[in-house]
Amino acid sequence: MPSIEVAATVAEALHIEARTYVVVDLLRATTTIATLFAAGLRELVAVSEIERAREWARREGCLLFGEVGGLPPPGFDYGNSPVEADAAPVRDGRAVLFTTNGTAALCALAGRGSVMAGALANLDAVAREAAAFGEVAIVCAGEAGGRRFALEDFAAAGVIARRVEEHLPGARPGDGALLAMRCAPEVEELARASAHGRAMAALGFEGDISFALRADTSRAVPAISEWGAGWARLVDRRTA
Ligand code: MLT
């Protein structure tokens, strides 16, 4: 039976059986990923440990994106910023991304059915693709390595759940999805009021927040195509 679940944390998602998992880190990892693919990136490796990210980028000679505490760490080419991603010279290229929670969430779910990166940026594209699988779990990347709730991810997951429902008539939303869908109309206010939204604004990333709240700036459906311990390779499912 078609179903839509929203897992408030990665820890919860590991107990949900679905055919596809859409990982959401609105501020900012999955928004950055959707934007990089919209800018023409061919392949992205999401990595869950910073040293491995540095090594991988050095070995493969690709651009290194990411953050620690919201800021680009030493040696990184770019931060985890969708505004920067939008302007970065990535066409036909490859990149490595390390972020505190978003890339760890993707790596944690790798291997459980089809796993995609979703955000408001690629709202319709990812919702359509996920709906085609019939049983959809939308997973909030959250905080503290996927163990703590993050309001901005939950509200964005609700927006995606609503769009999946439009493309999957008759689907049964679970309790988490029902609550997240109630938050959806207030996603902008909730994301700005969230702890991480306030932290991003305090760091001067107001532009990234506004970018992340714009729907459908990307047609990309970044999906995991290959993975190993602590890494996951994503390609755009539309063009792969
Ligand atoms: C994360 O992965 O925790 C976030 O994307 C952090 C950020 O906003 O840079």
PDB file of C-alpha atoms and ligand atoms in Angstrom:
ATOM      1  CA  MET A   1       0.000   0.000   0.000  1.00  0.00           C
ATOM      2  CA  PRO A   2       1.403   3.451  -0.879  1.00  0.00           C
ATOM      3  CA  SER A   3       2.702   5.213   2.221  1.00  0.00           C
ATOM      4  CA  ILE A   4       4.469   8.391   3.265  1.00  0.00           C
ATOM      5  CA  GLU A   5       6.450   8.548   6.481  1.00  0.00           C
ATOM      6  CA  VAL A   6       8.474  11.389   7.974  1.00  0.00           C
ATOM      7  CA  ALA A   7      11.259  10.321  10.326  1.00  0.00           C
ATOM      8  CA  ALA A   8      12.144  13.162  12.684  1.00  0.00           C
ATOM      9  CA  THR A   9      15.674  11.817  13.103  1.00  0.00           C
ATOM     10  CA  VAL A  10      18.016   9.427  11.295  1.00  0.00           C
ATOM     11  CA  ALA A  11      17.851   7.139  14.327  1.00  0.00           C
ATOM     12  CA  GLU A  12      14.078   6.829  13.800  1.00  0.00           C
ATOM     13  CA  ALA A  13      14.467   6.289  10.050  1.00  0.00           C
ATOM     14  CA  LEU A  14      16.544   3.179  10.683  1.00  0.00           C
ATOM     15  CA  HIS A  15      13.334   1.569  12.022  1.00  0.00           C
ATOM     16  CA  ILE A  16      11.187   2.498   9.021  1.00  0.00           C
ATOM     17  CA  GLU A  17      10.789   0.133   6.077  1.00  0.00           C
ATOM     18  CA  ALA A  18      10.305   1.984   2.791  1.00  0.00           C
ATOM     19  CA  ARG A  19      11.320   1.597  -0.833  1.00  0.00           C
ATOM     20  CA  THR A  20      12.877   5.051  -0.982  1.00  0.00           C
ATOM     21  CA  TYR A  21      14.394   7.426   1.587  1.00  0.00           C
ATOM     22  CA  VAL A  22      14.605  11.168   0.958  1.00  0.00           C
ATOM     23  CA  VAL A  23      17.188  12.771   3.250  1.00  0.00           C
ATOM     24  CA  VAL A  24      16.479  16.424   4.097  1.00  0.00           C
ATOM     25  CA  ASP A  25      18.992  18.855   5.551  1.00  0.00           C
ATOM     26  CA  LEU A  26      17.372  22.139   4.595  1.00  0.00           C
ATOM     27  CA  LEU A  27      20.094  24.279   6.238  1.00  0.00           C
ATOM     28  CA  ARG A  28      22.105  23.459   4.337  1.00  0.00           C
ATOM     29  CA  ALA A  29      23.614  20.217   3.069  1.00  0.00           C
ATOM     30  CA  THR A  30      20.874  18.834   0.830  1.00  0.00           C
ATOM     31  CA  THR A  31      20.076  22.331  -0.488  1.00  0.00           C
ATOM     32  CA  THR A  32      23.755  22.657  -1.419  1.00  0.00           C
ATOM     33  CA  ILE A  33      23.718  19.212  -3.068  1.00  0.00           C
ATOM     34  CA  ALA A  34      20.594  19.958  -5.140  1.00  0.00           C
ATOM     35  CA  THR A  35      22.162  23.259  -6.180  1.00  0.00           C
ATOM     36  CA  LEU A  36      25.507  21.723  -7.170  1.00  0.00           C
ATOM     37  CA  PHE A  37      23.756  19.255  -9.474  1.00  0.00           C
ATOM     38  CA  ALA A  38      21.611  22.041 -10.919  1.00  0.00           C
ATOM     39  CA  ALA A  39      24.872  23.846 -11.699  1.00  0.00           C
ATOM     40  CA  GLY A  40      26.001  20.831 -13.745  1.00  0.00           C
ATOM     41  CA  LEU A  41      27.955  18.713 -11.259  1.00  0.00           C
ATOM     42  CA  ARG A  42      28.274  15.129 -12.521  1.00  0.00           C
ATOM     43  CA  GLU A  43      29.087  13.301  -9.308  1.00  0.00           C
ATOM     44  CA  LEU A  44      29.346  14.071  -5.589  1.00  0.00           C
ATOM     45  CA  VAL A  45      30.890  11.977  -2.847  1.00  0.00           C
ATOM     46  CA  ALA A  46      29.318  12.632   0.560  1.00  0.00           C
ATOM     47  CA  VAL A  47      31.720  11.724   3.340  1.00  0.00           C
ATOM     48  CA  SER A  48      31.098  11.353   7.064  1.00  0.00           C
ATOM     49  CA  GLU A  49      34.629  12.133   8.322  1.00  0.00           C
ATOM     50  CA  ILE A  50      36.542  15.287   7.598  1.00  0.00           C
ATOM     51  CA  GLU A  51      39.994  13.712   7.113  1.00  0.00           C
ATOM     52  CA  ARG A  52      38.606  11.199   4.675  1.00  0.00           C
ATOM     53  CA  ALA A  53      36.982  14.090   2.747  1.00  0.00           C
ATOM     54  CA  ARG A  54      40.340  15.883   2.484  1.00  0.00           C
ATOM     55  CA  GLU A  55      42.113  12.683   1.387  1.00  0.00           C
ATOM     56  CA  TRP A  56      39.432  11.826  -1.176  1.00  0.00           C
ATOM     57  CA  ALA A  57      39.472  15.282  -2.761  1.00  0.00           C
ATOM     58  CA  ARG A  58      43.303  15.289  -2.883  1.00  0.00           C
ATOM     59  CA  ARG A  59      43.478  11.806  -4.409  1.00  0.00           C
ATOM     60  CA  GLU A  60      40.770  12.404  -6.998  1.00  0.00           C
ATOM     61  CA  GLY A  61      41.688  16.039  -7.679  1.00  0.00           C
ATOM     62  CA  CYS A  62      38.139  17.291  -7.151  1.00  0.00           C
ATOM     63  CA  LEU A  63      36.644  20.315  -5.428  1.00  0.00           C
ATOM     64  CA  LEU A  64      36.090  20.052  -1.691  1.00  0.00           C
ATOM     65  CA  PHE A  65      32.958  21.588  -0.134  1.00  0.00           C
ATOM     66  CA  GLY A  66      31.828  21.552   3.478  1.00  0.00           C
ATOM     67  CA  GLU A  67      31.710  22.989   6.931  1.00  0.00           C
ATOM     68  CA  VAL A  68      32.524  22.580  10.564  1.00  0.00           C
ATOM     69  CA  GLY A  69      30.551  24.858  12.858  1.00  0.00           C
ATOM     70  CA  GLY A  70      28.970  26.317   9.709  1.00  0.00           C
ATOM     71  CA  LEU A  71      32.278  27.559   8.279  1.00  0.00           C
ATOM     72  CA  PRO A  72      34.595  26.133   5.604  1.00  0.00           C
ATOM     73  CA  PRO A  73      37.427  24.250   7.351  1.00  0.00           C
ATOM     74  CA  PRO A  74      41.079  24.916   6.423  1.00  0.00           C
ATOM     75  CA  GLY A  75      41.986  23.479   3.021  1.00  0.00           C
ATOM     76  CA  PHE A  76      38.386  23.360   1.737  1.00  0.00           C
ATOM     77  CA  ASP A  77      37.632  25.096  -1.576  1.00  0.00           C
ATOM     78  CA  TYR A  78      34.100  26.137  -0.610  1.00  0.00           C
ATOM     79  CA  GLY A  79      31.752  26.116   2.359  1.00  0.00           C
ATOM     80  CA  ASN A  80      28.463  24.256   2.634  1.00  0.00           C
ATOM     81  CA  SER A  81      26.677  27.176   1.033  1.00  0.00           C
ATOM     82  CA  PRO A  82      24.029  26.921  -1.688  1.00  0.00           C
ATOM     83  CA  VAL A  83      24.810  30.496  -2.725  1.00  0.00           C
ATOM     84  CA  GLU A  84      28.458  29.531  -3.268  1.00  0.00           C
ATOM     85  CA  ALA A  85      27.446  26.237  -4.887  1.00  0.00           C
ATOM     86  CA  ASP A  86      25.277  28.094  -7.366  1.00  0.00           C
ATOM     87  CA  ALA A  87      28.279  30.080  -8.620  1.00  0.00           C
ATOM     88  CA  ALA A  88      30.984  27.394  -8.312  1.00  0.00           C
ATOM     89  CA  PRO A  89      32.684  26.098 -11.498  1.00  0.00           C
ATOM     90  CA  VAL A  90      31.360  22.537 -11.217  1.00  0.00           C
ATOM     91  CA  ARG A  91      29.940  21.827 -14.678  1.00  0.00           C
ATOM     92  CA  ASP A  92      30.745  18.199 -15.644  1.00  0.00           C
ATOM     93  CA  GLY A  93      32.941  17.958 -12.592  1.00  0.00           C
ATOM     94  CA  ARG A  94      33.130  15.939  -9.401  1.00  0.00           C
ATOM     95  CA  ALA A  95      33.107  17.158  -5.813  1.00  0.00           C
ATOM     96  CA  VAL A  96      33.457  15.903  -2.265  1.00  0.00           C
ATOM     97  CA  LEU A  97      31.203  17.198   0.532  1.00  0.00           C
ATOM     98  CA  PHE A  98      31.668  16.897   4.274  1.00  0.00           C
ATOM     99  CA  THR A  99      29.104  18.446   6.668  1.00  0.00           C
ATOM    100  CA  THR A 100      28.299  17.914  10.320  1.00  0.00           C
ATOM    101  CA  ASN A 101      24.950  16.132   9.927  1.00  0.00           C
ATOM    102  CA  GLY A 102      23.794  16.045   6.307  1.00  0.00           C
ATOM    103  CA  THR A 103      26.509  13.899   4.781  1.00  0.00           C
ATOM    104  CA  ALA A 104      26.520  11.603   7.834  1.00  0.00           C
ATOM    105  CA  ALA A 105      22.764  11.070   7.363  1.00  0.00           C
ATOM    106  CA  LEU A 106      23.244  10.112   3.708  1.00  0.00           C
ATOM    107  CA  CYS A 107      26.044   7.694   4.626  1.00  0.00           C
ATOM    108  CA  ALA A 108      23.960   6.166   7.446  1.00  0.00           C
ATOM    109  CA  LEU A 109      21.054   5.403   5.093  1.00  0.00           C
ATOM    110  CA  ALA A 110      23.111   4.191   2.137  1.00  0.00           C
ATOM    111  CA  GLY A 111      22.097   0.684   1.147  1.00  0.00           C
ATOM    112  CA  ARG A 112      18.515   0.925   2.424  1.00  0.00           C
ATOM    113  CA  GLY A 113      16.600   0.972  -0.853  1.00  0.00           C
ATOM    114  CA  SER A 114      16.874   4.056  -2.991  1.00  0.00           C
ATOM    115  CA  VAL A 115      18.311   7.071  -1.127  1.00  0.00           C
ATOM    116  CA  MET A 116      17.976  10.616  -2.460  1.00  0.00           C
ATOM    117  CA  ALA A 117      18.891  14.114  -1.287  1.00  0.00           C
ATOM    118  CA  GLY A 118      15.841  16.375  -1.005  1.00  0.00           C
ATOM    119  CA  ALA A 119      15.256  20.022  -0.174  1.00  0.00           C
ATOM    120  CA  LEU A 120      12.846  22.760  -1.134  1.00  0.00           C
ATOM    121  CA  ALA A 121      15.347  23.581  -3.895  1.00  0.00           C
ATOM    122  CA  ASN A 122      14.464  20.344  -5.721  1.00  0.00           C
ATOM    123  CA  LEU A 123      10.996  19.927  -4.209  1.00  0.00           C
ATOM    124  CA  ASP A 124       8.975  18.856  -7.205  1.00  0.00           C
ATOM    125  CA  ALA A 125      11.719  16.819  -8.874  1.00  0.00           C
ATOM    126  CA  VAL A 126      12.499  14.756  -5.781  1.00  0.00           C
ATOM    127  CA  ALA A 127       8.828  14.388  -4.755  1.00  0.00           C
ATOM    128  CA  ARG A 128       7.848  13.067  -8.174  1.00  0.00           C
ATOM    129  CA  GLU A 129      10.723  10.614  -8.255  1.00  0.00           C
ATOM    130  CA  ALA A 130      10.064   9.413  -4.693  1.00  0.00           C
ATOM    131  CA  ALA A 131       6.329   8.976  -5.357  1.00  0.00           C
ATOM    132  CA  ALA A 132       7.130   6.556  -8.171  1.00  0.00           C
ATOM    133  CA  PHE A 133       8.518   4.153  -5.537  1.00  0.00           C
ATOM    134  CA  GLY A 134       5.182   3.993  -3.671  1.00  0.00           C
ATOM    135  CA  GLU A 135       6.575   3.649  -0.144  1.00  0.00           C
ATOM    136  CA  VAL A 136       8.378   6.842   0.811  1.00  0.00           C
ATOM    137  CA  ALA A 137      10.256   7.785   3.977  1.00  0.00           C
ATOM    138  CA  ILE A 138      11.398  11.377   4.290  1.00  0.00           C
ATOM    139  CA  VAL A 139      14.258  11.565   6.761  1.00  0.00           C
ATOM    140  CA  CYS A 140      15.289  14.654   8.702  1.00  0.00           C
ATOM    141  CA  ALA A 141      19.077  14.836   8.991  1.00  0.00           C
ATOM    142  CA  GLY A 142      18.629  16.658  12.315  1.00  0.00           C
ATOM    143  CA  GLU A 143      21.385  17.497  14.752  1.00  0.00           C
ATOM    144  CA  ALA A 144      23.910  15.593  16.866  1.00  0.00           C
ATOM    145  CA  GLY A 145      24.688  13.032  14.181  1.00  0.00           C
ATOM    146  CA  GLY A 146      21.032  12.361  13.411  1.00  0.00           C
ATOM    147  CA  ARG A 147      19.980  11.742  17.009  1.00  0.00           C
ATOM    148  CA  ARG A 148      18.361  15.142  17.710  1.00  0.00           C
ATOM    149  CA  PHE A 149      15.353  16.881  16.218  1.00  0.00           C
ATOM    150  CA  ALA A 150      15.792  19.930  13.951  1.00  0.00           C
ATOM    151  CA  LEU A 151      12.680  22.006  13.289  1.00  0.00           C
ATOM    152  CA  GLU A 152      13.758  23.361   9.893  1.00  0.00           C
ATOM    153  CA  ASP A 153      14.278  19.834   8.528  1.00  0.00           C
ATOM    154  CA  PHE A 154      10.942  18.668   9.908  1.00  0.00           C
ATOM    155  CA  ALA A 155       8.959  21.536   8.369  1.00  0.00           C
ATOM    156  CA  ALA A 156      10.735  21.085   5.007  1.00  0.00           C
ATOM    157  CA  ALA A 157      10.030  17.335   5.198  1.00  0.00           C
ATOM    158  CA  GLY A 158       6.358  18.257   5.611  1.00  0.00           C
ATOM    159  CA  VAL A 159       6.444  20.331   2.429  1.00  0.00           C
ATOM    160  CA  ILE A 160       8.025  17.422   0.551  1.00  0.00           C
ATOM    161  CA  ALA A 161       5.506  14.966   2.068  1.00  0.00           C
ATOM    162  CA  ARG A 162       2.626  17.120   0.803  1.00  0.00           C
ATOM    163  CA  ARG A 163       4.115  17.204  -2.680  1.00  0.00           C
ATOM    164  CA  VAL A 164       4.692  13.419  -2.628  1.00  0.00           C
ATOM    165  CA  GLU A 165       1.047  12.982  -1.639  1.00  0.00           C
ATOM    166  CA  GLU A 166      -0.037  15.020  -4.670  1.00  0.00           C
ATOM    167  CA  HIS A 167       1.925  12.646  -6.894  1.00  0.00           C
ATOM    168  CA  LEU A 168       0.799   9.531  -4.997  1.00  0.00           C
ATOM    169  CA  PRO A 169      -2.964   9.763  -4.538  1.00  0.00           C
ATOM    170  CA  GLY A 170      -4.307   7.367  -1.920  1.00  0.00           C
ATOM    171  CA  ALA A 171      -1.016   7.147  -0.022  1.00  0.00           C
ATOM    172  CA  ARG A 172      -1.367   6.691   3.710  1.00  0.00           C
ATOM    173  CA  PRO A 173       0.651   9.282   5.703  1.00  0.00           C
ATOM    174  CA  GLY A 174       2.092   8.032   8.994  1.00  0.00           C
ATOM    175  CA  ASP A 175       1.829  10.039  12.217  1.00  0.00           C
ATOM    176  CA  GLY A 176       5.164  11.795  11.668  1.00  0.00           C
ATOM    177  CA  ALA A 177       4.116  12.760   8.137  1.00  0.00           C
ATOM    178  CA  LEU A 178       0.735  14.056   9.356  1.00  0.00           C
ATOM    179  CA  LEU A 179       2.401  16.332  11.888  1.00  0.00           C
ATOM    180  CA  ALA A 180       5.138  17.503   9.499  1.00  0.00           C
ATOM    181  CA  MET A 181       2.519  18.281   6.837  1.00  0.00           C
ATOM    182  CA  ARG A 182       0.766  20.532   9.372  1.00  0.00           C
ATOM    183  CA  CYS A 183       4.035  22.471   9.769  1.00  0.00           C
ATOM    184  CA  ALA A 184       4.524  22.823   6.008  1.00  0.00           C
ATOM    185  CA  PRO A 185       2.648  26.127   5.479  1.00  0.00           C
ATOM    186  CA  GLU A 186       4.885  27.743   8.092  1.00  0.00           C
ATOM    187  CA  VAL A 187       8.177  26.399   6.806  1.00  0.00           C
ATOM    188  CA  GLU A 188       9.739  29.819   6.307  1.00  0.00           C
ATOM    189  CA  GLU A 189       8.854  31.120   9.749  1.00  0.00           C
ATOM    190  CA  LEU A 190       9.832  27.839  11.436  1.00  0.00           C
ATOM    191  CA  ALA A 191      13.158  27.556   9.597  1.00  0.00           C
ATOM    192  CA  ARG A 192      14.113  31.123  10.511  1.00  0.00           C
ATOM    193  CA  ALA A 193      13.042  30.593  14.146  1.00  0.00           C
ATOM    194  CA  SER A 194      14.815  27.224  14.491  1.00  0.00           C
ATOM    195  CA  ALA A 195      18.020  26.952  16.531  1.00  0.00           C
ATOM    196  CA  HIS A 196      20.062  26.191  13.416  1.00  0.00           C
ATOM    197  CA  GLY A 197      18.345  28.948  11.418  1.00  0.00           C
ATOM    198  CA  ARG A 198      19.264  31.454  14.120  1.00  0.00           C
ATOM    199  CA  ALA A 199      22.825  30.123  14.268  1.00  0.00           C
ATOM    200  CA  MET A 200      23.184  30.465  10.490  1.00  0.00           C
ATOM    201  CA  ALA A 201      21.825  34.017  10.571  1.00  0.00           C
ATOM    202  CA  ALA A 202      24.254  34.903  13.372  1.00  0.00           C
ATOM    203  CA  LEU A 203      27.131  33.655  11.184  1.00  0.00           C
ATOM    204  CA  GLY A 204      25.969  35.936   8.362  1.00  0.00           C
ATOM    205  CA  PHE A 205      24.368  33.239   6.176  1.00  0.00           C
ATOM    206  CA  GLU A 206      21.077  35.064   5.676  1.00  0.00           C
ATOM    207  CA  GLY A 207      21.542  34.638   1.911  1.00  0.00           C
ATOM    208  CA  ASP A 208      21.801  30.858   2.290  1.00  0.00           C
ATOM    209  CA  ILE A 209      18.622  30.763   4.380  1.00  0.00           C
ATOM    210  CA  SER A 210      16.658  32.718   1.767  1.00  0.00           C
ATOM    211  CA  PHE A 211      18.102  30.515  -0.984  1.00  0.00           C
ATOM    212  CA  ALA A 212      17.136  27.344   0.906  1.00  0.00           C
ATOM    213  CA  LEU A 213      13.549  28.573   1.256  1.00  0.00           C
ATOM    214  CA  ARG A 214      13.040  29.042  -2.491  1.00  0.00           C
ATOM    215  CA  ALA A 215      11.269  26.074  -4.068  1.00  0.00           C
ATOM    216  CA  ASP A 216      12.178  24.415  -7.348  1.00  0.00           C
ATOM    217  CA  THR A 217      15.425  26.171  -8.202  1.00  0.00           C
ATOM    218  CA  SER A 218      16.833  22.728  -9.123  1.00  0.00           C
ATOM    219  CA  ARG A 219      15.451  19.898 -11.269  1.00  0.00           C
ATOM    220  CA  ALA A 220      18.109  17.506  -9.970  1.00  0.00           C
ATOM    221  CA  VAL A 221      17.375  14.258  -8.150  1.00  0.00           C
ATOM    222  CA  PRO A 222      20.683  13.446  -6.454  1.00  0.00           C
ATOM    223  CA  ALA A 223      20.633   9.762  -5.525  1.00  0.00           C
ATOM    224  CA  ILE A 224      23.155   7.354  -4.023  1.00  0.00           C
ATOM    225  CA  SER A 225      24.607   5.119  -6.711  1.00  0.00           C
ATOM    226  CA  GLU A 226      27.468   3.503  -4.780  1.00  0.00           C
ATOM    227  CA  TRP A 227      28.645   3.507  -1.172  1.00  0.00           C
ATOM    228  CA  GLY A 228      31.033   2.112   1.380  1.00  0.00           C
ATOM    229  CA  ALA A 229      31.784   2.645   5.067  1.00  0.00           C
ATOM    230  CA  GLY A 230      31.564   6.412   5.663  1.00  0.00           C
ATOM    231  CA  TRP A 231      31.030   7.473   2.061  1.00  0.00           C
ATOM    232  CA  ALA A 232      28.266   7.593  -0.544  1.00  0.00           C
ATOM    233  CA  ARG A 233      28.514   8.576  -4.197  1.00  0.00           C
ATOM    234  CA  LEU A 234      25.574  10.547  -5.585  1.00  0.00           C
ATOM    235  CA  VAL A 235      24.613  11.140  -9.182  1.00  0.00           C
ATOM    236  CA  ASP A 236      21.620  12.902 -10.685  1.00  0.00           C
ATOM    237  CA  ARG A 237      19.011  10.182 -11.207  1.00  0.00           C
ATOM    238  CA  ARG A 238      17.495  12.147 -14.104  1.00  0.00           C
ATOM    239  CA  THR A 239      20.648  11.959 -16.175  1.00  0.00           C
ATOM    240  CA  ALA A 240      22.371   8.810 -14.826  1.00  0.00           C
TER     241      ALA A 240
HETATM  242  C1  MLT B   1      24.905  19.966   8.579  1.00  0.00           C
HETATM  243  O1  MLT B   1      25.217  19.030   7.813  1.00  0.00           O
HETATM  244  O2  MLT B   1      24.872  19.843   9.804  1.00  0.00           O
HETATM  245  C2  MLT B   1      24.484  21.308   8.047  1.00  0.00           C
HETATM  246  O3  MLT B   1      24.303  21.261   6.684  1.00  0.00           O
HETATM  247  C3  MLT B   1      25.375  22.367   8.605  1.00  0.00           C
HETATM  248  C4  MLT B   1      25.353  23.695   7.857  1.00  0.00           C
HETATM  249  O4  MLT B   1      24.345  24.379   7.840  1.00  0.00           O
HETATM  250  O5  MLT B   1      26.357  24.054   7.266  1.00  0.00           O
END
